[in-house]
Amino acid sequence: MATLSVSHLSKHFRIYKKEAGLAGSIRSFFKRTYETSKAVDDISFSIEQGELVGFIGPNGAGKTTTLKCLSGLIYPTSGEINVLGYTPFDRNHEYLRSISLVMGQKSQLWWDLPAMESYLLYKEMYDIPEMHFKKTLDELVTLLDLKEILHVQVRKLSLGQRMKCELVAQLLHSPKILFLDEPTIGLDIVMQQKIRSFVREYNKKYNATIILTSHYMDDVKELCKRIIIINHGRILYDGSLDAVVSKHTQLKKISIIFEKPTTQDELEKRGKILSFDGINATLEVNKDKVAAVTGYILSQYSVIDLTIEEPQIEEIISGIFSSSKV
Amino acid sequence: MRWIRMLSLYFERTFEYRLRSLLWLMLPMINNMTLILFWTGAGMGSSALSTYYILMTIGGLLTTSHVEYEVSEIDIKQGQLVNYLTKPISYYWMNLLNEIPYRVLQMIYATTIIGFFLLFFPRALSITLNMLYFPLVILIFTLGYLLSFTFKMSLSYLAFWFKDIHGLMELVTIVIIIMSGGIMPLPWYPQTLQTISNILPFAYSGYYPVVSLQGVLSLNQMITVITVQGIWLSILLLIHNALWSRGVKEFTAVGQ
C-alpha cells in the first residue's frame, strides 16, 4: 500500500472580481462578482515510502495548494487523500507527529529568542522523549553545522542560518513524511548545495518520504528521480526525470572549435547552424544523427575541441509548460 | 508536566517583552483615573467608587483577553495560522498558554499597584473582603478570564469569512466596556440595561470579579456568579468549537 495516495483531488477558490475604477467600485458595492479558480483540478497520484519526489510547476500551478492539502492545512473541495492511513484535514495528532511542512522563507521560530528555545517548545509540543530529542538535535546540528548559532537570537541570524534552524525545528520529531515547499528559495549557491545534501542525507538515513517543490531545477535534478509536473492545477507528467528528458531531447547541440578558420557550407548540410565565426561553431542536429555528424566532422576537419550538449532541463520543462503537452 | 514545561517556555518569551506589558498597564490606569477625577469633580467621589475604579483597572488587566488582533489579523488574515495547524496541539490551548504568562505579569504589576495604594492612599482603597472567600474570588477571576478569552477567540474566527472585522471588534469592545461595568458600576445603570448586562456574559468577566474582590458580594451571590460563569463558559465553548470547525475549512493560507 502506498504511503501517500491522492485520488481526484480538487481545490477550488472563490475569487472576488472587481472592475478597475470608481464605477467598478460602486457597482461592486451593490453587487459582487465572483469567479471560481481551480487551483488544483482533479489530480491523482501515489507515493511510496522513502521516495523523494519533485513537484514542478510555474507560479500558480497548484504545487503549494497540493502540499497544503496533503499536510492538512486546507480543506479540499473534492477528492480523497490518504497519508499513512490518515485523512490529513482531520489533523489527527498522531498524523501531525508523522509529518512536517517546511516552507522556504517562512519562520516558525520565535523571533526574539534563540532557536534553542523554540526547539525546547517543539520537544514538548511533539512530546519527544528527552533521549530522542538530544540524539536527534545533536545529529541535525552536526549535519547542518549549527552549533555556534543555537543560542543566538533568531532575528540576528542570516537567511541561510535561519533556514537551517527552521529545518532542524521541523525535523526534531523525526517525521516520516516531509513536505518541502521551496526550501532553497532566496539562498546563495553554497547554502542551496548544503540544504540539498542535507535533504538527500535525511531521505537515505530515515527512509523518509519527501515531496519537494522548487523553482530551482538544480534542486530537482540533484535530488529527485521522479517528478510530477503540474500546471493550471492539472498533472502534465508523472514519472522519472530521465524519461521526460529523453523523450523531449530530440535535438542535441554540437559545439566545435576548429584549429584553422573554416567555411560553413559543408556544416550547413549536416545540421542547423546556431552560431558560426570561422573557428567556433554550434550545430543543432537530430539525436539519431549525432554519431554520424561528429564522425564526419572529426574525419574532415582539424578539431581542437568538440562537445555534445543535452538541452538544459529548464528548457525542456519550460517547453512542456508552454505546450502543456508531455 | 508537559503543559507546565510549555507554559514555562511561554513565560520566558513573555518576559522578553516586559516594557510592552507595563505600557498596556498604564493605558487603562490613566483611563480609569480620569473617571475617578470626573466623578470627584461632579461631587460623587467616594472611597467605594475609587476602589471600584482601581479594582476595575486591575480586574480588566487580569480578566480581559487581548487575543483578538493576533488571531484575526495575524493568524487568519495574514496566514500565520499555517504555523499552528501542522502542530499536534489545539489552537485554543496554544493561545491560552501564550496568554497566561502575560496575565501573570500583569498580576504582578496589579499587586504592586494595590500595595502602593494601600500604603500611600489607604482611604482611596476600601476592600472589605472576608479572606476566607479569597479562593472563590480567584475562581471568579479565572472563569472571568476564560469567558473573555473564549469570547474573543470565537469573535476572531469571523475573520475566516469576512475580509475586515476591525470595525466589528471596535464596536464589540465598546459594548463590552459598557456591559461589563467599565464606565460605572452596574447598579448605576437604568434597570433595563442592568437586566441586559446581567444576562450577557460580559459583566461576569468584568463587574462581578471586581465587586467580589471588593467584598461587596455575599457567599450566595458569589456561588451564583460562579454558576452563571460556568453556564456561559459552556455556551461559549460550544460556539467556539462550532465556529472553529467550520471556519478552518474556509482558511486558504493564501500567499503562505
PDB file of N, CA and C in Angstrom, chain A residues 48-90:
ATOM      1  N   GLU A  48       5.386   6.100  -2.692  1.00  0.00           N
ATOM      2  CA  GLU A  48       5.780   5.010  -1.789  1.00  0.00           C
ATOM      3  C   GLU A  48       6.705   5.524  -0.692  1.00  0.00           C
ATOM      4  N   GLN A  49       6.812   4.723   0.364  1.00  0.00           N
ATOM      5  CA  GLN A  49       7.718   5.058   1.470  1.00  0.00           C
ATOM      6  C   GLN A  49       9.154   5.226   0.952  1.00  0.00           C
ATOM      7  N   GLY A  50       9.812   6.291   1.358  1.00  0.00           N
ATOM      8  CA  GLY A  50      11.216   6.511   1.009  1.00  0.00           C
ATOM      9  C   GLY A  50      11.446   7.202  -0.318  1.00  0.00           C
ATOM     10  N   GLU A  51      10.371   7.471  -1.061  1.00  0.00           N
ATOM     11  CA  GLU A  51      10.539   8.162  -2.354  1.00  0.00           C
ATOM     12  C   GLU A  51      10.816   9.650  -2.137  1.00  0.00           C
ATOM     13  N   LEU A  52      11.600  10.222  -3.027  1.00  0.00           N
ATOM     14  CA  LEU A  52      11.850  11.662  -2.999  1.00  0.00           C
ATOM     15  C   LEU A  52      11.339  12.213  -4.337  1.00  0.00           C
ATOM     16  N   VAL A  53      10.220  12.882  -4.268  1.00  0.00           N
ATOM     17  CA  VAL A  53       9.522  13.281  -5.496  1.00  0.00           C
ATOM     18  C   VAL A  53       9.566  14.808  -5.668  1.00  0.00           C
ATOM     19  N   GLY A  54       9.889  15.237  -6.866  1.00  0.00           N
ATOM     20  CA  GLY A  54       9.909  16.669  -7.167  1.00  0.00           C
ATOM     21  C   GLY A  54       8.578  17.100  -7.750  1.00  0.00           C
ATOM     22  N   PHE A  55       8.030  18.149  -7.206  1.00  0.00           N
ATOM     23  CA  PHE A  55       6.757  18.682  -7.679  1.00  0.00           C
ATOM     24  C   PHE A  55       7.084  19.972  -8.424  1.00  0.00           C
ATOM     25  N   ILE A  56       6.933  19.969  -9.746  1.00  0.00           N
ATOM     26  CA  ILE A  56       7.393  21.112 -10.526  1.00  0.00           C
ATOM     27  C   ILE A  56       6.231  21.813 -11.218  1.00  0.00           C
ATOM     28  N   GLY A  57       6.332  23.115 -11.252  1.00  0.00           N
ATOM     29  CA  GLY A  57       5.304  23.884 -11.950  1.00  0.00           C
ATOM     30  C   GLY A  57       5.596  25.351 -11.816  1.00  0.00           C
ATOM     31  N   PRO A  58       5.077  26.178 -12.737  1.00  0.00           N
ATOM     32  CA  PRO A  58       5.294  27.626 -12.621  1.00  0.00           C
ATOM     33  C   PRO A  58       4.488  28.198 -11.451  1.00  0.00           C
ATOM     34  N   ASN A  59       4.659  29.482 -11.194  1.00  0.00           N
ATOM     35  CA  ASN A  59       3.879  30.123 -10.125  1.00  0.00           C
ATOM     36  C   ASN A  59       2.388  29.949 -10.400  1.00  0.00           C
ATOM     37  N   GLY A  60       1.641  29.612  -9.353  1.00  0.00           N
ATOM     38  CA  GLY A  60       0.194  29.471  -9.501  1.00  0.00           C
ATOM     39  C   GLY A  60      -0.229  28.176 -10.167  1.00  0.00           C
ATOM     40  N   ALA A  61       0.704  27.219 -10.292  1.00  0.00           N
ATOM     41  CA  ALA A  61       0.377  25.948 -10.964  1.00  0.00           C
ATOM     42  C   ALA A  61      -0.467  25.036 -10.081  1.00  0.00           C
ATOM     43  N   GLY A  62      -0.350  25.222  -8.761  1.00  0.00           N
ATOM     44  CA  GLY A  62      -1.100  24.357  -7.839  1.00  0.00           C
ATOM     45  C   GLY A  62      -0.207  23.504  -6.950  1.00  0.00           C
ATOM     46  N   LYS A  63       1.093  23.720  -7.025  1.00  0.00           N
ATOM     47  CA  LYS A  63       2.039  22.904  -6.216  1.00  0.00           C
ATOM     48  C   LYS A  63       1.804  23.106  -4.717  1.00  0.00           C
ATOM     49  N   THR A  64       1.866  24.373  -4.303  1.00  0.00           N
ATOM     50  CA  THR A  64       1.758  24.655  -2.871  1.00  0.00           C
ATOM     51  C   THR A  64       0.370  24.300  -2.354  1.00  0.00           C
ATOM     52  N   THR A  65      -0.650  24.551  -3.173  1.00  0.00           N
ATOM     53  CA  THR A  65      -2.018  24.193  -2.749  1.00  0.00           C
ATOM     54  C   THR A  65      -2.096  22.691  -2.497  1.00  0.00           C
ATOM     55  N   THR A  66      -1.468  21.907  -3.377  1.00  0.00           N
ATOM     56  CA  THR A  66      -1.475  20.454  -3.180  1.00  0.00           C
ATOM     57  C   THR A  66      -0.776  20.097  -1.871  1.00  0.00           C
ATOM     58  N   LEU A  67       0.386  20.713  -1.625  1.00  0.00           N
ATOM     59  CA  LEU A  67       1.102  20.428  -0.376  1.00  0.00           C
ATOM     60  C   LEU A  67       0.270  20.828   0.842  1.00  0.00           C
ATOM     61  N   LYS A  68      -0.451  21.936   0.712  1.00  0.00           N
ATOM     62  CA  LYS A  68      -1.286  22.387   1.830  1.00  0.00           C
ATOM     63  C   LYS A  68      -2.413  21.376   2.102  1.00  0.00           C
ATOM     64  N   CYS A  69      -2.949  20.817   1.021  1.00  0.00           N
ATOM     65  CA  CYS A  69      -3.994  19.795   1.200  1.00  0.00           C
ATOM     66  C   CYS A  69      -3.392  18.546   1.848  1.00  0.00           C
ATOM     67  N   LEU A  70      -2.192  18.169   1.392  1.00  0.00           N
ATOM     68  CA  LEU A  70      -1.556  16.957   1.911  1.00  0.00           C
ATOM     69  C   LEU A  70      -1.189  17.090   3.385  1.00  0.00           C
ATOM     70  N   SER A  71      -0.847  18.321   3.786  1.00  0.00           N
ATOM     71  CA  SER A  71      -0.430  18.495   5.174  1.00  0.00           C
ATOM     72  C   SER A  71      -1.602  18.871   6.083  1.00  0.00           C
ATOM     73  N   GLY A  72      -2.804  18.947   5.517  1.00  0.00           N
ATOM     74  CA  GLY A  72      -3.993  19.187   6.341  1.00  0.00           C
ATOM     75  C   GLY A  72      -4.254  20.652   6.637  1.00  0.00           C
ATOM     76  N   LEU A  73      -3.571  21.527   5.919  1.00  0.00           N
ATOM     77  CA  LEU A  73      -3.767  22.960   6.170  1.00  0.00           C
ATOM     78  C   LEU A  73      -5.070  23.460   5.587  1.00  0.00           C
ATOM     79  N   ILE A  74      -5.380  22.980   4.407  1.00  0.00           N
ATOM     80  CA  ILE A  74      -6.623  23.446   3.788  1.00  0.00           C
ATOM     81  C   ILE A  74      -7.510  22.267   3.401  1.00  0.00           C
ATOM     82  N   TYR A  75      -8.779  22.570   3.349  1.00  0.00           N
ATOM     83  CA  TYR A  75      -9.803  21.553   3.143  1.00  0.00           C
ATOM     84  C   TYR A  75     -10.068  21.396   1.640  1.00  0.00           C
ATOM     85  N   PRO A  76      -9.907  20.190   1.113  1.00  0.00           N
ATOM     86  CA  PRO A  76     -10.102  20.036  -0.337  1.00  0.00           C
ATOM     87  C   PRO A  76     -11.559  20.228  -0.744  1.00  0.00           C
ATOM     88  N   THR A  77     -11.757  20.718  -1.957  1.00  0.00           N
ATOM     89  CA  THR A  77     -13.123  20.864  -2.473  1.00  0.00           C
ATOM     90  C   THR A  77     -13.721  19.480  -2.742  1.00  0.00           C
ATOM     91  N   SER A  78     -12.907  18.601  -3.316  1.00  0.00           N
ATOM     92  CA  SER A  78     -13.356  17.224  -3.528  1.00  0.00           C
ATOM     93  C   SER A  78     -12.143  16.308  -3.656  1.00  0.00           C
ATOM     94  N   GLY A  79     -12.407  15.026  -3.660  1.00  0.00           N
ATOM     95  CA  GLY A  79     -11.329  14.059  -3.797  1.00  0.00           C
ATOM     96  C   GLY A  79     -10.925  13.465  -2.464  1.00  0.00           C
ATOM     97  N   GLU A  80     -10.036  12.496  -2.554  1.00  0.00           N
ATOM     98  CA  GLU A  80      -9.614  11.801  -1.331  1.00  0.00           C
ATOM     99  C   GLU A  80      -8.110  11.831  -1.196  1.00  0.00           C
ATOM    100  N   ILE A  81      -7.668  12.001   0.035  1.00  0.00           N
ATOM    101  CA  ILE A  81      -6.230  11.951   0.316  1.00  0.00           C
ATOM    102  C   ILE A  81      -6.043  10.971   1.467  1.00  0.00           C
ATOM    103  N   ASN A  82      -5.079  10.102   1.291  1.00  0.00           N
ATOM    104  CA  ASN A  82      -4.752   9.198   2.380  1.00  0.00           C
ATOM    105  C   ASN A  82      -3.240   9.219   2.576  1.00  0.00           C
ATOM    106  N   VAL A  83      -2.820   9.652   3.759  1.00  0.00           N
ATOM    107  CA  VAL A  83      -1.394   9.682   4.053  1.00  0.00           C
ATOM    108  C   VAL A  83      -1.176   8.881   5.326  1.00  0.00           C
ATOM    109  N   LEU A  84      -0.420   7.828   5.215  1.00  0.00           N
ATOM    110  CA  LEU A  84      -0.129   6.928   6.352  1.00  0.00           C
ATOM    111  C   LEU A  84      -1.416   6.433   7.003  1.00  0.00           C
ATOM    112  N   GLY A  85      -2.458   6.301   6.212  1.00  0.00           N
ATOM    113  CA  GLY A  85      -3.729   5.809   6.733  1.00  0.00           C
ATOM    114  C   GLY A  85      -4.608   6.915   7.320  1.00  0.00           C
ATOM    115  N   TYR A  86      -4.166   8.138   7.273  1.00  0.00           N
ATOM    116  CA  TYR A  86      -4.937   9.254   7.832  1.00  0.00           C
ATOM    117  C   TYR A  86      -5.480  10.154   6.730  1.00  0.00           C
ATOM    118  N   THR A  87      -6.583  10.831   7.034  1.00  0.00           N
ATOM    119  CA  THR A  87      -7.065  11.902   6.164  1.00  0.00           C
ATOM    120  C   THR A  87      -6.468  13.192   6.725  1.00  0.00           C
ATOM    121  N   PRO A  88      -5.592  13.859   5.963  1.00  0.00           N
ATOM    122  CA  PRO A  88      -4.850  14.988   6.543  1.00  0.00           C
ATOM    123  C   PRO A  88      -5.696  16.044   7.235  1.00  0.00           C
ATOM    124  N   PHE A  89      -6.843  16.431   6.629  1.00  0.00           N
ATOM    125  CA  PHE A  89      -7.590  17.555   7.203  1.00  0.00           C
ATOM    126  C   PHE A  89      -8.186  17.235   8.574  1.00  0.00           C
ATOM    127  N   ASP A  90      -8.271  15.950   8.917  1.00  0.00           N
ATOM    128  CA  ASP A  90      -8.745  15.605  10.269  1.00  0.00           C
ATOM    129  C   ASP A  90      -7.742  16.077  11.310  1.00  0.00           C
TER     130      ASP A  90
END
